[in-house]
Amino acid sequence: MSGPGQESCLLRGRESAKMNLNDRIAVVTGASRGIGRAVAEALARAGAGVVINYTSRADDAVAVAAGIKASGGRAEVFQADVSRPDQAAALVDFAVSTFGRLDILVNNAGITRDGLLLRMKDEDWDAVIGVNLKGAFNCARAAARIMMKARWGRIINISSVVGLVGNAGQANYAAAKAGLVGFTKAVARELGSRNITVNAVAPGYIRTEMTASLPEAVKKQLQERIVLGRLGEPEEVANLVVFLASDLAGYITGQVFVIDGGMAL
Ligand code: NAP
């Protein structure tokens, strides 16, 4: 049953839902290059203040922040190894002490240490799980405390299609990325009552340094499986993240969004 009053209420709801992130503050882990960089830049273009996290490449992170500031945006840089709980907590503290709040967390930092199962070293397993999975946990736990008090939040975890369909030579990476899917759904259930949405984005084959180092034969094989016939660009993943961070995505939580040009169909 809907009356005229309800209709205008719905209309108001539609009009007030905006893509702009003017009052929002975001932390993007691993934002010195690749997908994280594009996400930070896109969030800043939408109006958010952004903390650019990195672990080793300070010059790259500073350049990303400088670019955002030169375009009239707000950005600060913070070094933290997200696999370390103390450093992840310090990253969140930095966002709050610098900008006064934290609304959006993008768990993007990731590494690969590929190898076939029988040859995979303990340290390669531990490093990938530590950064890609535990890093997201470390950051989300610290950020959720802030978001719960504010009764608004967005946590977006960058998973991978490899976490959904697997990939030979990437048991550690696939396990971490699949782990992020379960983590996303569990935390979405925990935080929903506080108006915090938690979603995962699962990219396919995106043009970054991570994929540039793949052997040419593997690249060719991957590209042949992409329905749209080309690699994805970091900016295309960033567009989806900005949407999920915005008010427009306020009723979406616990979901995994594949963005792979149809590769894993
Ligand atoms: P990338 O170009 O290799 O960049 C990785 C980023 O993560 C860098 O900013 C790096 O910082 C940061 N990082 C690494 N270890 C870190 C740590 N311990 N703490 C904090 N930051 C750390 O990777 P990408 O291709 O953009 O990938 C970004 C995310 O998307 C990853 O989670 C990846 O698994 C995922 N993904 C990528 C693809 C793809 O095709 N490229 C596909 C699916 C999913 P420094 O610069 O300081 O080293």
XYZ file of N, CA and C and ligand atoms in Angstrom:
843
model
N 0.851 -1.199 0.000
C 0.000 0.000 0.000
C 0.881 1.241 0.000
N 0.651 2.118 -0.933
C 1.435 3.357 -0.882
C 0.527 4.548 -1.153
N 0.666 5.564 -0.337
C -0.114 6.781 -0.524
C 0.786 7.887 -1.020
N 0.214 9.070 -1.299
C 0.996 10.178 -1.815
C 2.146 10.573 -0.870
N 1.872 10.472 0.447
C 2.909 10.832 1.424
C 4.116 9.935 1.295
N 3.822 8.628 1.180
C 4.927 7.673 1.083
C 5.733 7.896 -0.182
N 4.981 8.229 -1.271
C 5.658 8.431 -2.542
C 6.658 9.592 -2.462
N 6.210 10.702 -1.852
C 7.117 11.848 -1.803
C 8.296 11.549 -0.885
N 8.060 10.693 0.123
C 9.154 10.302 0.999
C 10.200 9.512 0.209
N 9.682 8.583 -0.653
C 10.592 7.808 -1.486
C 11.386 8.713 -2.416
N 10.670 9.707 -3.002
C 11.329 10.639 -3.903
C 12.448 11.396 -3.192
N 12.113 11.868 -1.975
C 13.129 12.598 -1.198
C 14.345 11.708 -0.985
N 14.058 10.423 -0.652
C 15.153 9.476 -0.443
C 16.025 9.397 -1.673
N 15.352 9.344 -2.831
C 16.110 9.236 -4.076
C 16.951 10.479 -4.321
N 16.346 11.634 -4.076
C 17.066 12.881 -4.344
C 18.247 13.079 -3.395
N 18.095 12.584 -2.155
C 19.149 12.873 -1.193
C 20.331 11.906 -1.319
N 20.111 10.751 -1.968
C 21.213 9.805 -2.123
C 22.184 10.351 -3.163
N 23.439 10.550 -2.736
C 24.387 11.214 -3.643
C 25.666 10.413 -3.790
N 26.298 10.648 -4.923
C 27.597 10.027 -5.179
C 28.697 10.843 -4.510
N 28.373 12.082 -4.122
C 29.462 12.917 -3.614
C 29.835 12.550 -2.181
N 31.147 12.617 -1.918
C 31.685 12.159 -0.631
C 32.311 13.332 0.131
N 31.723 14.504 -0.068
C 32.331 15.729 0.469
C 32.645 15.714 1.958
N 31.787 15.078 2.767
C 32.024 15.099 4.217
C 32.743 13.856 4.707
N 33.211 13.027 3.792
C 33.759 11.729 4.191
C 35.282 11.709 4.235
N 35.785 10.849 5.137
C 37.226 10.622 5.223
C 37.485 9.136 4.983
N 38.474 8.862 4.137
C 38.762 7.476 3.749
C 40.207 7.098 4.038
N 40.416 5.850 4.421
C 41.753 5.258 4.459
C 41.803 4.237 3.331
N 42.819 4.345 2.482
C 43.023 3.347 1.431
C 44.376 2.694 1.674
N 44.369 1.386 1.969
C 45.653 0.712 2.199
C 46.290 0.373 0.856
N 47.623 0.454 0.827
C 48.338 0.177 -0.417
C 47.938 1.117 -1.526
N 48.003 2.419 -1.235
C 47.515 3.413 -2.209
C 48.662 4.127 -2.937
N 49.873 3.614 -2.819
C 51.010 4.269 -3.478
C 51.048 3.978 -4.970
N 50.325 2.943 -5.405
C 50.327 2.596 -6.841
C 49.142 1.692 -7.157
N 49.007 1.386 -8.444
C 48.026 0.391 -8.873
C 46.583 0.745 -8.538
N 45.833 -0.281 -8.141
C 44.404 -0.110 -7.875
C 44.190 0.835 -6.691
N 44.999 0.689 -5.648
C 44.850 1.539 -4.458
C 45.013 3.010 -4.791
N 45.992 3.282 -5.630
C 46.210 4.665 -6.059
C 44.982 5.213 -6.794
N 44.474 4.435 -7.742
C 43.301 4.874 -8.517
C 42.098 5.061 -7.603
N 41.952 4.184 -6.609
C 40.832 4.300 -5.667
C 40.970 5.586 -4.856
N 42.168 5.847 -4.343
C 42.392 7.059 -3.543
C 42.086 8.304 -4.371
N 42.561 8.311 -5.622
C 42.343 9.476 -6.488
C 40.849 9.662 -6.799
N 40.159 8.555 -7.028
C 38.724 8.649 -7.367
C 37.911 9.090 -6.145
N 38.254 8.566 -4.968
C 37.548 9.005 -3.749
C 37.774 10.496 -3.528
N 39.006 10.937 -3.752
C 39.328 12.359 -3.565
C 38.559 13.221 -4.569
N 38.473 12.747 -5.822
C 37.697 13.491 -6.840
C 36.229 13.608 -6.444
N 35.738 12.571 -5.741
C 34.334 12.601 -5.291
C 34.169 13.463 -4.048
N 35.276 13.970 -3.507
C 35.191 14.926 -2.402
C 35.746 14.446 -1.070
N 36.101 13.155 -0.969
C 36.580 12.632 0.318
C 38.014 13.094 0.614
N 38.311 13.273 1.903
C 39.702 13.404 2.337
C 40.266 11.992 2.437
N 41.525 11.817 2.005
C 42.044 10.456 1.878
C 43.395 10.289 2.576
N 43.539 9.183 3.312
C 44.852 8.801 3.835
C 45.440 7.764 2.877
N 46.610 8.117 2.330
C 47.313 7.258 1.375
C 48.273 6.388 2.186
N 47.943 5.129 2.343
C 48.841 4.224 3.073
C 49.788 3.516 2.093
N 50.999 3.271 2.560
C 51.975 2.495 1.779
C 52.864 1.777 2.785
N 53.717 0.891 2.268
C 54.634 0.252 3.199
C 56.100 0.533 2.876
N 56.467 0.578 1.568
C 57.887 0.778 1.242
C 58.143 1.967 0.314
N 57.207 2.269 -0.554
C 57.481 3.286 -1.593
C 56.961 4.670 -1.196
N 57.737 5.305 -0.317
C 57.325 6.616 0.204
C 57.178 7.639 -0.921
N 58.132 7.646 -1.861
C 58.093 8.664 -2.930
C 56.812 8.558 -3.748
N 56.420 7.324 -4.051
C 55.197 7.118 -4.836
C 53.974 7.612 -4.063
N 53.939 7.285 -2.750
C 52.784 7.693 -1.935
C 52.694 9.219 -1.850
N 53.854 9.853 -1.660
C 53.882 11.323 -1.564
C 53.420 11.936 -2.899
N 53.823 11.315 -4.000
C 53.413 11.832 -5.321
C 51.895 11.708 -5.510
N 51.309 10.612 -5.024
C 49.848 10.451 -5.143
C 49.147 11.561 -4.354
N 49.620 11.777 -3.120
C 49.009 12.815 -2.273
C 49.182 14.198 -2.909
N 50.370 14.450 -3.456
C 50.635 15.757 -4.070
C 49.699 15.988 -5.259
N 49.476 14.953 -6.050
C 48.580 15.055 -7.205
C 47.155 15.392 -6.775
N 46.717 14.732 -5.705
C 45.355 14.984 -5.211
C 45.244 16.421 -4.710
N 46.272 16.856 -3.968
C 46.229 18.231 -3.424
C 46.273 19.257 -4.567
N 47.077 18.967 -5.588
C 47.192 19.895 -6.717
C 45.843 20.057 -7.434
N 45.003 19.022 -7.340
C 43.673 19.126 -7.969
C 42.620 19.656 -7.005
N 43.076 20.166 -5.859
C 42.142 20.774 -4.912
C 41.581 19.801 -3.884
N 42.100 18.565 -3.844
C 41.597 17.567 -2.893
C 42.396 17.561 -1.594
N 41.943 16.682 -0.685
C 42.625 16.550 0.612
C 43.254 15.169 0.695
N 44.554 15.121 1.025
C 45.225 13.821 1.134
C 46.426 13.918 2.061
N 46.655 12.882 2.852
C 47.845 12.763 3.687
C 48.393 11.355 3.522
N 49.698 11.222 3.822
C 50.380 9.940 3.613
C 50.708 9.301 4.955
N 50.576 7.982 5.047
C 50.960 7.304 6.290
C 51.557 5.929 5.987
N 52.785 5.706 6.487
C 53.431 4.404 6.304
C 52.948 3.431 7.374
N 52.509 2.274 6.949
C 52.140 1.222 7.904
C 52.145 -0.106 7.167
N 52.699 -1.109 7.810
C 52.602 -2.475 7.309
C 51.313 -3.046 7.894
N 50.294 -3.211 7.059
C 48.968 -3.583 7.572
C 48.938 -4.973 8.204
N 49.951 -5.786 7.913
C 49.979 -7.121 8.524
C 50.320 -7.048 10.017
N 50.782 -5.876 10.451
C 51.127 -5.671 11.868
C 49.975 -4.946 12.571
N 49.356 -5.598 13.555
C 48.187 -4.983 14.206
C 48.466 -3.595 14.770
N 49.654 -3.407 15.367
C 49.974 -2.104 15.949
C 50.049 -1.023 14.869
N 50.611 -1.376 13.710
C 50.744 -0.380 12.638
C 49.395 -0.088 11.971
N 48.562 -1.114 11.865
C 47.211 -0.889 11.306
C 46.411 0.028 12.226
N 46.539 -0.196 13.530
C 45.821 0.662 14.497
C 46.348 2.095 14.413
N 47.669 2.226 14.232
C 48.268 3.569 14.126
C 47.761 4.285 12.869
N 47.540 3.534 11.809
C 47.014 4.107 10.554
C 45.611 4.697 10.783
N 44.785 3.942 11.459
C 43.429 4.422 11.753
C 43.488 5.630 12.696
N 44.338 5.551 13.716
C 44.498 6.686 14.646
C 44.940 7.937 13.894
N 45.841 7.755 12.919
C 46.337 8.897 12.145
C 45.193 9.569 11.385
N 44.330 8.751 10.785
C 43.198 9.318 10.028
C 42.325 10.159 10.948
N 42.044 9.614 12.131
C 41.145 10.313 13.057
C 41.818 11.573 13.610
N 43.110 11.469 13.955
C 43.754 12.658 14.531
C 44.000 13.739 13.467
N 44.171 13.334 12.223
C 44.447 14.319 11.157
C 43.160 14.954 10.626
N 42.149 14.098 10.381
C 40.930 14.599 9.725
C 39.720 14.666 10.657
N 39.878 14.095 11.878
C 38.784 14.187 12.853
C 37.735 13.098 12.750
N 37.849 12.197 11.765
C 36.859 11.134 11.604
C 37.376 10.079 10.635
N 36.662 8.980 10.539
C 36.980 7.964 9.528
C 35.674 7.297 9.116
N 35.338 7.416 7.852
C 34.065 6.905 7.340
C 34.216 5.701 6.422
N 35.327 5.678 5.683
C 35.481 4.675 4.621
C 36.838 3.989 4.774
N 36.830 2.666 4.791
C 38.094 1.911 4.796
C 38.122 1.037 3.549
N 39.167 1.186 2.758
C 39.342 0.305 1.598
C 40.560 -0.576 1.857
N 40.310 -1.850 2.118
C 41.390 -2.816 2.358
C 41.890 -3.314 1.009
N 42.895 -2.613 0.493
C 43.401 -2.905 -0.845
C 44.809 -3.512 -0.837
N 45.614 -3.242 0.201
C 47.015 -3.695 0.204
C 47.075 -5.196 -0.061
N 47.941 -5.579 -0.982
C 48.039 -7.001 -1.314
C 49.377 -7.332 -1.943
N 49.792 -8.578 -1.759
C 51.038 -9.055 -2.367
C 50.809 -10.447 -2.951
N 51.717 -10.859 -3.826
C 51.710 -12.253 -4.307
C 53.067 -12.881 -3.993
N 53.064 -14.163 -3.697
C 54.289 -14.972 -3.573
C 53.938 -16.317 -4.183
N 53.892 -16.337 -5.539
C 53.355 -17.493 -6.240
C 54.295 -18.699 -6.202
N 53.711 -19.879 -6.267
C 54.487 -21.117 -6.335
C 53.535 -22.294 -6.246
N 53.938 -23.401 -6.874
C 53.082 -24.594 -6.802
C 53.094 -25.147 -5.378
N 52.010 -25.800 -5.009
C 51.806 -26.254 -3.630
C 53.029 -26.962 -3.040
N 53.567 -27.939 -3.764
C 54.645 -28.748 -3.193
C 55.915 -27.942 -2.968
N 56.030 -26.826 -3.685
C 57.250 -26.016 -3.557
C 57.034 -24.765 -2.722
N 55.798 -24.563 -2.281
C 55.513 -23.299 -1.577
C 56.143 -23.297 -0.187
N 56.889 -22.238 0.083
C 57.569 -22.146 1.381
C 56.608 -21.612 2.442
N 56.862 -21.992 3.691
C 56.045 -21.489 4.804
C 55.975 -19.969 4.785
N 57.132 -19.344 4.530
C 57.148 -17.871 4.599
C 56.325 -17.225 3.478
N 56.212 -17.922 2.336
C 55.385 -17.381 1.236
C 53.893 -17.484 1.588
N 53.530 -18.588 2.218
C 52.147 -18.747 2.686
C 51.832 -17.672 3.726
N 52.714 -17.569 4.733
C 52.456 -16.664 5.860
C 52.424 -15.191 5.415
N 53.327 -14.828 4.505
C 53.390 -13.421 4.074
C 52.099 -13.010 3.369
N 51.622 -13.871 2.482
C 50.422 -13.528 1.700
C 49.174 -13.508 2.593
N 49.054 -14.501 3.466
C 47.911 -14.495 4.391
C 48.032 -13.278 5.327
N 49.238 -12.983 5.732
C 49.472 -11.887 6.693
C 49.068 -10.526 6.155
N 49.428 -10.232 4.919
C 49.105 -8.920 4.336
C 47.664 -8.926 3.799
N 47.343 -9.920 2.961
C 46.082 -9.871 2.206
C 44.854 -10.160 3.069
N 45.012 -11.017 4.077
C 43.846 -11.391 4.891
C 43.926 -10.783 6.292
N 45.045 -11.038 6.976
C 45.118 -10.495 8.339
C 45.195 -8.967 8.314
N 45.810 -8.429 7.256
C 45.888 -6.969 7.129
C 44.498 -6.337 7.109
N 43.587 -6.983 6.381
C 42.211 -6.463 6.309
C 41.541 -6.553 7.677
N 41.761 -7.669 8.364
C 41.222 -7.832 9.721
C 41.780 -6.747 10.652
N 43.095 -6.567 10.610
C 43.731 -5.575 11.496
C 43.132 -4.183 11.292
N 42.973 -3.806 10.036
C 42.475 -2.450 9.736
C 40.985 -2.330 10.043
N 40.216 -3.372 9.695
C 38.765 -3.309 9.918
C 38.445 -3.265 11.412
N 39.187 -4.038 12.190
C 38.922 -4.049 13.642
C 39.150 -2.659 14.231
N 40.247 -2.025 13.811
C 40.545 -0.684 14.332
C 39.516 0.337 13.828
N 39.156 0.238 12.554
C 38.238 1.232 11.965
C 36.812 1.063 12.474
N 36.405 -0.183 12.723
C 35.013 -0.441 13.130
C 34.689 0.263 14.451
N 35.686 0.357 15.329
C 35.453 1.050 16.616
C 34.980 2.482 16.374
N 35.616 3.132 15.414
C 35.288 4.533 15.104
C 33.926 4.602 14.408
N 33.743 3.729 13.431
C 32.506 3.757 12.631
C 31.281 3.407 13.475
N 31.437 2.484 14.414
C 30.303 2.097 15.264
C 29.816 3.284 16.084
N 30.763 4.069 16.593
C 30.372 5.262 17.368
C 29.634 6.254 16.482
N 30.088 6.391 15.245
C 29.489 7.364 14.318
C 28.182 6.849 13.710
N 27.943 5.548 13.833
C 26.768 4.900 13.236
C 26.671 5.139 11.729
N 27.812 5.118 11.098
C 27.902 5.173 9.625
C 29.275 4.644 9.244
N 29.336 3.841 8.235
C 30.648 3.373 7.783
C 30.558 2.536 6.525
N 31.695 2.488 5.833
C 31.820 1.656 4.633
C 33.167 0.930 4.722
N 33.112 -0.398 4.656
C 34.352 -1.179 4.571
C 34.307 -1.933 3.249
N 35.329 -1.728 2.434
C 35.360 -2.357 1.111
C 36.669 -3.151 1.006
N 36.532 -4.455 0.849
C 37.691 -5.340 0.803
C 37.995 -5.727 -0.640
N 39.234 -5.523 -1.054
C 39.594 -5.893 -2.426
C 40.029 -7.364 -2.431
N 39.136 -8.209 -2.910
C 39.409 -9.638 -3.031
C 39.964 -9.882 -4.441
N 39.575 -10.972 -5.070
C 40.037 -11.278 -6.426
C 39.185 -12.416 -6.987
N 39.035 -12.477 -8.305
C 38.335 -13.636 -8.885
C 39.090 -14.925 -8.557
N 40.391 -14.793 -8.308
C 41.184 -15.970 -7.938
C 40.675 -16.584 -6.625
N 40.120 -15.756 -5.771
C 39.529 -16.246 -4.521
C 38.210 -16.970 -4.743
N 37.613 -16.779 -5.931
C 36.332 -17.415 -6.240
C 36.512 -18.663 -7.097
N 37.473 -18.634 -8.012
C 37.622 -19.774 -8.932
C 38.969 -20.493 -8.800
N 39.884 -19.949 -7.980
C 41.191 -20.587 -7.800
C 42.140 -20.309 -8.955
N 43.426 -20.587 -8.735
C 44.418 -20.434 -9.794
C 45.641 -21.274 -9.428
N 46.051 -22.136 -10.348
C 47.231 -22.963 -10.078
C 48.424 -22.060 -9.787
N 49.175 -22.382 -8.764
C 50.361 -21.595 -8.405
C 50.071 -20.462 -7.442
N 48.814 -20.354 -7.049
C 48.449 -19.247 -6.138
C 47.604 -19.747 -4.956
N 47.970 -20.886 -4.376
C 47.177 -21.444 -3.264
C 47.097 -20.452 -2.107
N 48.219 -19.797 -1.827
C 48.236 -18.825 -0.715
C 47.348 -17.616 -1.034
N 47.503 -17.090 -2.229
C 46.753 -15.896 -2.650
C 45.251 -16.206 -2.751
N 44.920 -17.359 -3.347
C 43.497 -17.749 -3.490
C 42.866 -17.942 -2.114
N 43.618 -18.560 -1.198
C 43.093 -18.790 0.156
C 42.842 -17.455 0.862
N 43.781 -16.527 0.712
C 43.619 -15.216 1.358
C 42.426 -14.467 0.767
N 42.292 -14.515 -0.565
C 41.222 -13.758 -1.222
C 39.852 -14.392 -0.977
N 39.797 -15.742 -0.898
C 38.555 -16.424 -0.527
C 38.237 -16.127 0.935
N 39.277 -16.078 1.767
C 39.092 -15.737 3.174
C 38.452 -14.370 3.331
N 38.835 -13.450 2.465
C 38.265 -12.093 2.522
C 36.759 -12.110 2.246
N 36.320 -13.052 1.415
C 34.884 -13.143 1.111
C 34.114 -13.545 2.369
N 34.588 -14.581 3.063
C 33.933 -14.996 4.310
C 34.011 -13.909 5.368
N 35.172 -13.275 5.426
C 35.371 -12.174 6.384
C 34.362 -11.048 6.113
N 34.191 -10.709 4.844
C 33.259 -9.642 4.440
C 31.839 -9.956 4.918
N 31.418 -11.207 4.694
C 30.032 -11.575 5.034
C 29.826 -11.612 6.542
N 30.809 -12.140 7.272
C 30.688 -12.209 8.739
C 30.632 -10.806 9.344
N 31.529 -9.941 8.886
C 31.595 -8.597 9.463
C 30.385 -7.767 9.035
N 29.889 -8.015 7.814
C 28.655 -7.328 7.381
C 27.521 -7.658 8.341
N 27.414 -8.916 8.734
C 26.355 -9.309 9.681
C 26.563 -8.641 11.037
N 27.822 -8.532 11.477
C 28.093 -7.935 12.787
C 27.802 -6.444 12.835
N 28.113 -5.758 11.744
C 28.102 -4.292 11.794
C 26.868 -3.642 11.156
N 26.021 -4.460 10.553
C 24.863 -3.907 9.844
C 23.959 -3.056 10.729
N 23.783 -3.493 11.971
C 22.860 -2.759 12.853
C 23.394 -1.369 13.184
N 24.682 -1.149 12.931
C 25.259 0.192 13.169
C 25.365 1.011 11.888
N 24.669 0.562 10.850
C 24.662 1.303 9.584
C 26.038 1.327 8.908
N 26.763 0.239 9.108
C 28.069 0.080 8.439
C 27.913 -1.033 7.406
N 28.196 -0.720 6.141
C 28.134 -1.759 5.110
C 29.535 -2.312 4.865
N 29.580 -3.592 4.537
C 30.864 -4.267 4.296
C 30.705 -5.076 3.014
N 31.486 -4.748 2.006
C 31.389 -5.445 0.723
C 32.770 -5.790 0.199
N 32.800 -6.723 -0.740
C 34.064 -7.106 -1.374
C 33.983 -6.844 -2.869
N 35.115 -6.442 -3.424
C 35.247 -6.257 -4.861
C 36.267 -7.296 -5.335
N 35.901 -8.047 -6.366
C 36.788 -9.103 -6.849
C 37.218 -8.807 -8.287
N 38.348 -8.125 -8.455
C 38.806 -7.811 -9.814
C 39.375 -9.046 -10.514
N 39.363 -8.964 -11.849
C 39.990 -10.017 -12.656
C 41.429 -9.641 -12.955
N 41.695 -9.358 -14.233
C 43.068 -9.089 -14.681
C 43.182 -7.581 -14.964
N 43.788 -6.875 -14.021
C 43.854 -5.410 -14.091
C 45.296 -4.972 -14.364
N 45.454 -3.940 -15.169
C 46.786 -3.493 -15.584
C 47.502 -2.743 -14.437
N 48.349 -3.451 -13.684
C 49.141 -2.838 -12.603
C 50.506 -3.523 -12.574
N 51.363 -3.073 -11.662
C 52.676 -3.720 -11.517
C 52.547 -5.185 -11.139
N 51.501 -5.495 -10.342
C 51.316 -6.883 -9.886
C 51.171 -7.825 -11.067
N 50.440 -7.394 -12.093
C 50.212 -8.280 -13.237
C 51.278 -8.087 -14.317
N 51.978 -6.943 -14.292
C 53.005 -6.697 -15.306
C 54.126 -7.732 -15.187
N 54.344 -8.255 -13.988
C 55.462 -9.184 -13.784
C 55.117 -10.634 -14.160
N 53.868 -10.878 -14.603
C 53.504 -12.243 -15.016
C 54.254 -12.620 -16.295
N 54.592 -13.909 -16.466
C 55.234 -14.344 -17.720
C 54.313 -14.046 -18.911
N 54.909 -13.719 -20.070
C 54.130 -13.334 -21.258
C 53.105 -14.410 -21.646
N 53.498 -15.682 -21.542
C 52.596 -16.776 -21.942
C 51.350 -16.792 -21.044
N 51.548 -16.543 -19.746
C 50.415 -16.524 -18.793
C 49.513 -15.333 -19.116
N 50.136 -14.185 -19.410
C 49.352 -12.977 -19.753
C 48.462 -13.246 -20.963
N 49.049 -13.879 -21.993
C 48.303 -14.148 -23.234
C 47.121 -15.077 -22.942
N 47.400 -16.113 -22.153
C 46.376 -17.101 -21.800
C 45.225 -16.428 -21.034
N 45.575 -15.552 -20.097
C 44.559 -14.853 -19.302
C 43.709 -13.959 -20.193
N 44.400 -13.212 -21.062
C 43.701 -12.237 -21.902
C 42.691 -12.917 -22.830
N 43.054 -14.121 -23.289
C 42.146 -14.860 -24.188
C 40.835 -15.228 -23.503
N 40.860 -15.296 -22.170
C 39.639 -15.689 -21.433
C 38.743 -14.500 -21.102
N 39.176 -13.291 -21.430
C 38.386 -12.111 -21.051
C 37.351 -11.810 -22.150
N 36.076 -11.888 -21.785
C 34.997 -11.696 -22.757
C 35.099 -10.332 -23.430
N 35.450 -9.306 -22.686
C 35.544 -7.969 -23.275
C 36.859 -7.751 -24.037
N 37.724 -8.749 -24.037
C 38.892 -8.755 -24.908
C 40.028 -7.825 -24.528
N 40.034 -7.327 -23.327
C 41.122 -6.423 -22.890
C 41.285 -6.497 -21.382
N 42.444 -6.034 -20.913
C 42.664 -5.938 -19.467
C 41.792 -4.830 -18.883
N 41.540 -4.921 -17.576
C 40.841 -3.829 -16.898
C 41.834 -2.766 -16.460
N 41.358 -1.556 -16.308
C 42.204 -0.458 -15.821
C 41.889 -0.223 -14.334
N 42.909 0.175 -13.547
C 42.680 0.441 -12.124
C 41.516 1.408 -11.886
N 41.359 2.382 -12.792
C 40.297 3.390 -12.644
C 38.911 2.745 -12.725
N 38.806 1.643 -13.483
C 37.501 0.975 -13.615
C 37.111 0.292 -12.307
N 38.115 -0.251 -11.603
C 37.847 -0.829 -10.278
C 37.497 0.303 -9.309
N 38.205 1.417 -9.440
C 37.981 2.566 -8.546
C 36.547 3.091 -8.656
N 35.995 3.100 -9.872
C 34.611 3.592 -10.050
C 33.635 2.787 -9.208
N 33.834 1.463 -9.180
C 32.955 0.589 -8.402
C 33.126 0.854 -6.903
N 34.366 1.060 -6.479
C 34.628 1.315 -5.051
C 33.975 2.636 -4.623
N 34.066 3.655 -5.460
C 33.448 4.949 -5.114
C 31.939 4.782 -4.972
N 31.340 4.025 -5.886
C 29.888 3.780 -5.778
C 29.562 3.088 -4.450
N 30.317 2.042 -4.110
C 30.032 1.295 -2.869
C 30.265 2.159 -1.631
N 31.162 3.140 -1.746
C 31.444 4.031 -0.608
C 30.395 5.129 -0.457
N 29.586 5.314 -1.493
C 28.676 6.464 -1.508
C 27.326 6.130 -0.875
N 26.526 7.151 -0.685
C 25.170 6.972 -0.161
C 24.307 6.131 -1.110
N 24.645 6.155 -2.400
C 23.851 5.403 -3.378
C 23.844 3.907 -3.081
N 24.877 3.432 -2.378
C 25.001 1.989 -2.105
C 24.605 1.645 -0.667
N 23.780 2.504 -0.072
C 23.443 2.357 1.349
C 22.685 1.095 1.719
N 22.098 0.400 0.725
C 21.315 -0.799 1.048
C 22.010 -2.064 0.537
N 23.314 -1.950 0.303
C 24.066 -3.107 -0.214
C 25.093 -3.510 0.829
N 25.017 -4.729 1.330
C 26.058 -5.182 2.268
C 26.259 -6.687 2.170
N 27.482 -7.116 2.487
C 27.830 -8.541 2.502
C 27.975 -9.148 1.115
N 28.158 -8.308 0.101
C 28.191 -8.794 -1.288
C 29.604 -8.811 -1.867
N 29.749 -9.619 -2.906
C 31.018 -9.681 -3.644
C 30.743 -9.234 -5.072
N 31.425 -8.210 -5.525
C 31.218 -7.681 -6.878
C 32.408 -8.039 -7.760
N 32.139 -8.898 -8.742
C 33.196 -9.295 -9.673
C 33.333 -8.219 -10.741
N 34.567 -7.798 -11.002
C 34.814 -6.815 -12.074
C 36.000 -7.340 -12.877
N 35.672 -8.092 -13.934
C 36.713 -8.868 -14.624
C 36.510 -8.941 -16.138
N 35.656 -8.072 -16.683
C 35.433 -8.098 -18.130
C 34.851 -9.429 -18.609
N 34.250 -10.175 -17.671
C 33.644 -11.458 -18.040
C 34.614 -12.628 -18.024
N 35.804 -12.446 -17.411
C 36.835 -13.494 -17.449
C 36.402 -14.783 -16.758
N 35.718 -14.647 -15.610
C 35.379 -15.840 -14.811
C 33.944 -16.299 -15.041
N 33.356 -15.919 -16.164
C 31.958 -16.322 -16.449
C 31.805 -17.827 -16.432
P 50.391 -3.444 -6.710
O 50.464 -2.580 -7.914
O 51.434 -4.486 -6.499
O 50.327 -2.485 -5.401
C 50.294 -3.047 -4.139
C 50.094 -1.968 -3.100
O 50.014 -2.609 -1.807
C 51.252 -0.992 -3.006
O 50.728 0.284 -2.727
C 52.055 -1.503 -1.822
O 52.786 -0.483 -1.133
C 50.941 -1.990 -0.930
N 51.378 -2.956 0.080
C 52.017 -4.145 -0.104
N 52.238 -4.726 1.095
C 51.748 -3.877 2.051
C 51.689 -3.917 3.466
N 52.200 -4.952 4.167
N 51.123 -2.878 4.113
C 50.610 -1.824 3.427
N 50.642 -1.726 2.083
C 51.210 -2.754 1.409
O 48.981 -4.227 -6.626
P 47.597 -3.996 -7.410
O 47.628 -4.809 -8.630
O 47.280 -2.555 -7.473
O 46.599 -4.749 -6.402
C 45.885 -4.060 -5.393
C 44.932 -5.058 -4.743
O 44.067 -5.582 -5.735
C 45.613 -6.244 -4.102
O 44.934 -6.648 -2.943
C 45.495 -7.313 -5.165
O 45.562 -8.606 -4.629
C 44.134 -6.989 -5.738
N 43.900 -7.490 -7.057
C 44.655 -7.102 -8.108
C 44.398 -7.607 -9.372
C 45.183 -7.203 -10.597
O 44.932 -7.763 -11.666
N 46.097 -6.257 -10.511
C 43.373 -8.538 -9.556
C 42.616 -8.910 -8.455
C 42.876 -8.382 -7.221
P 54.318 -0.077 -1.568
O 54.202 0.657 -2.876
O 54.789 0.799 -0.478
O 55.083 -1.363 -1.696
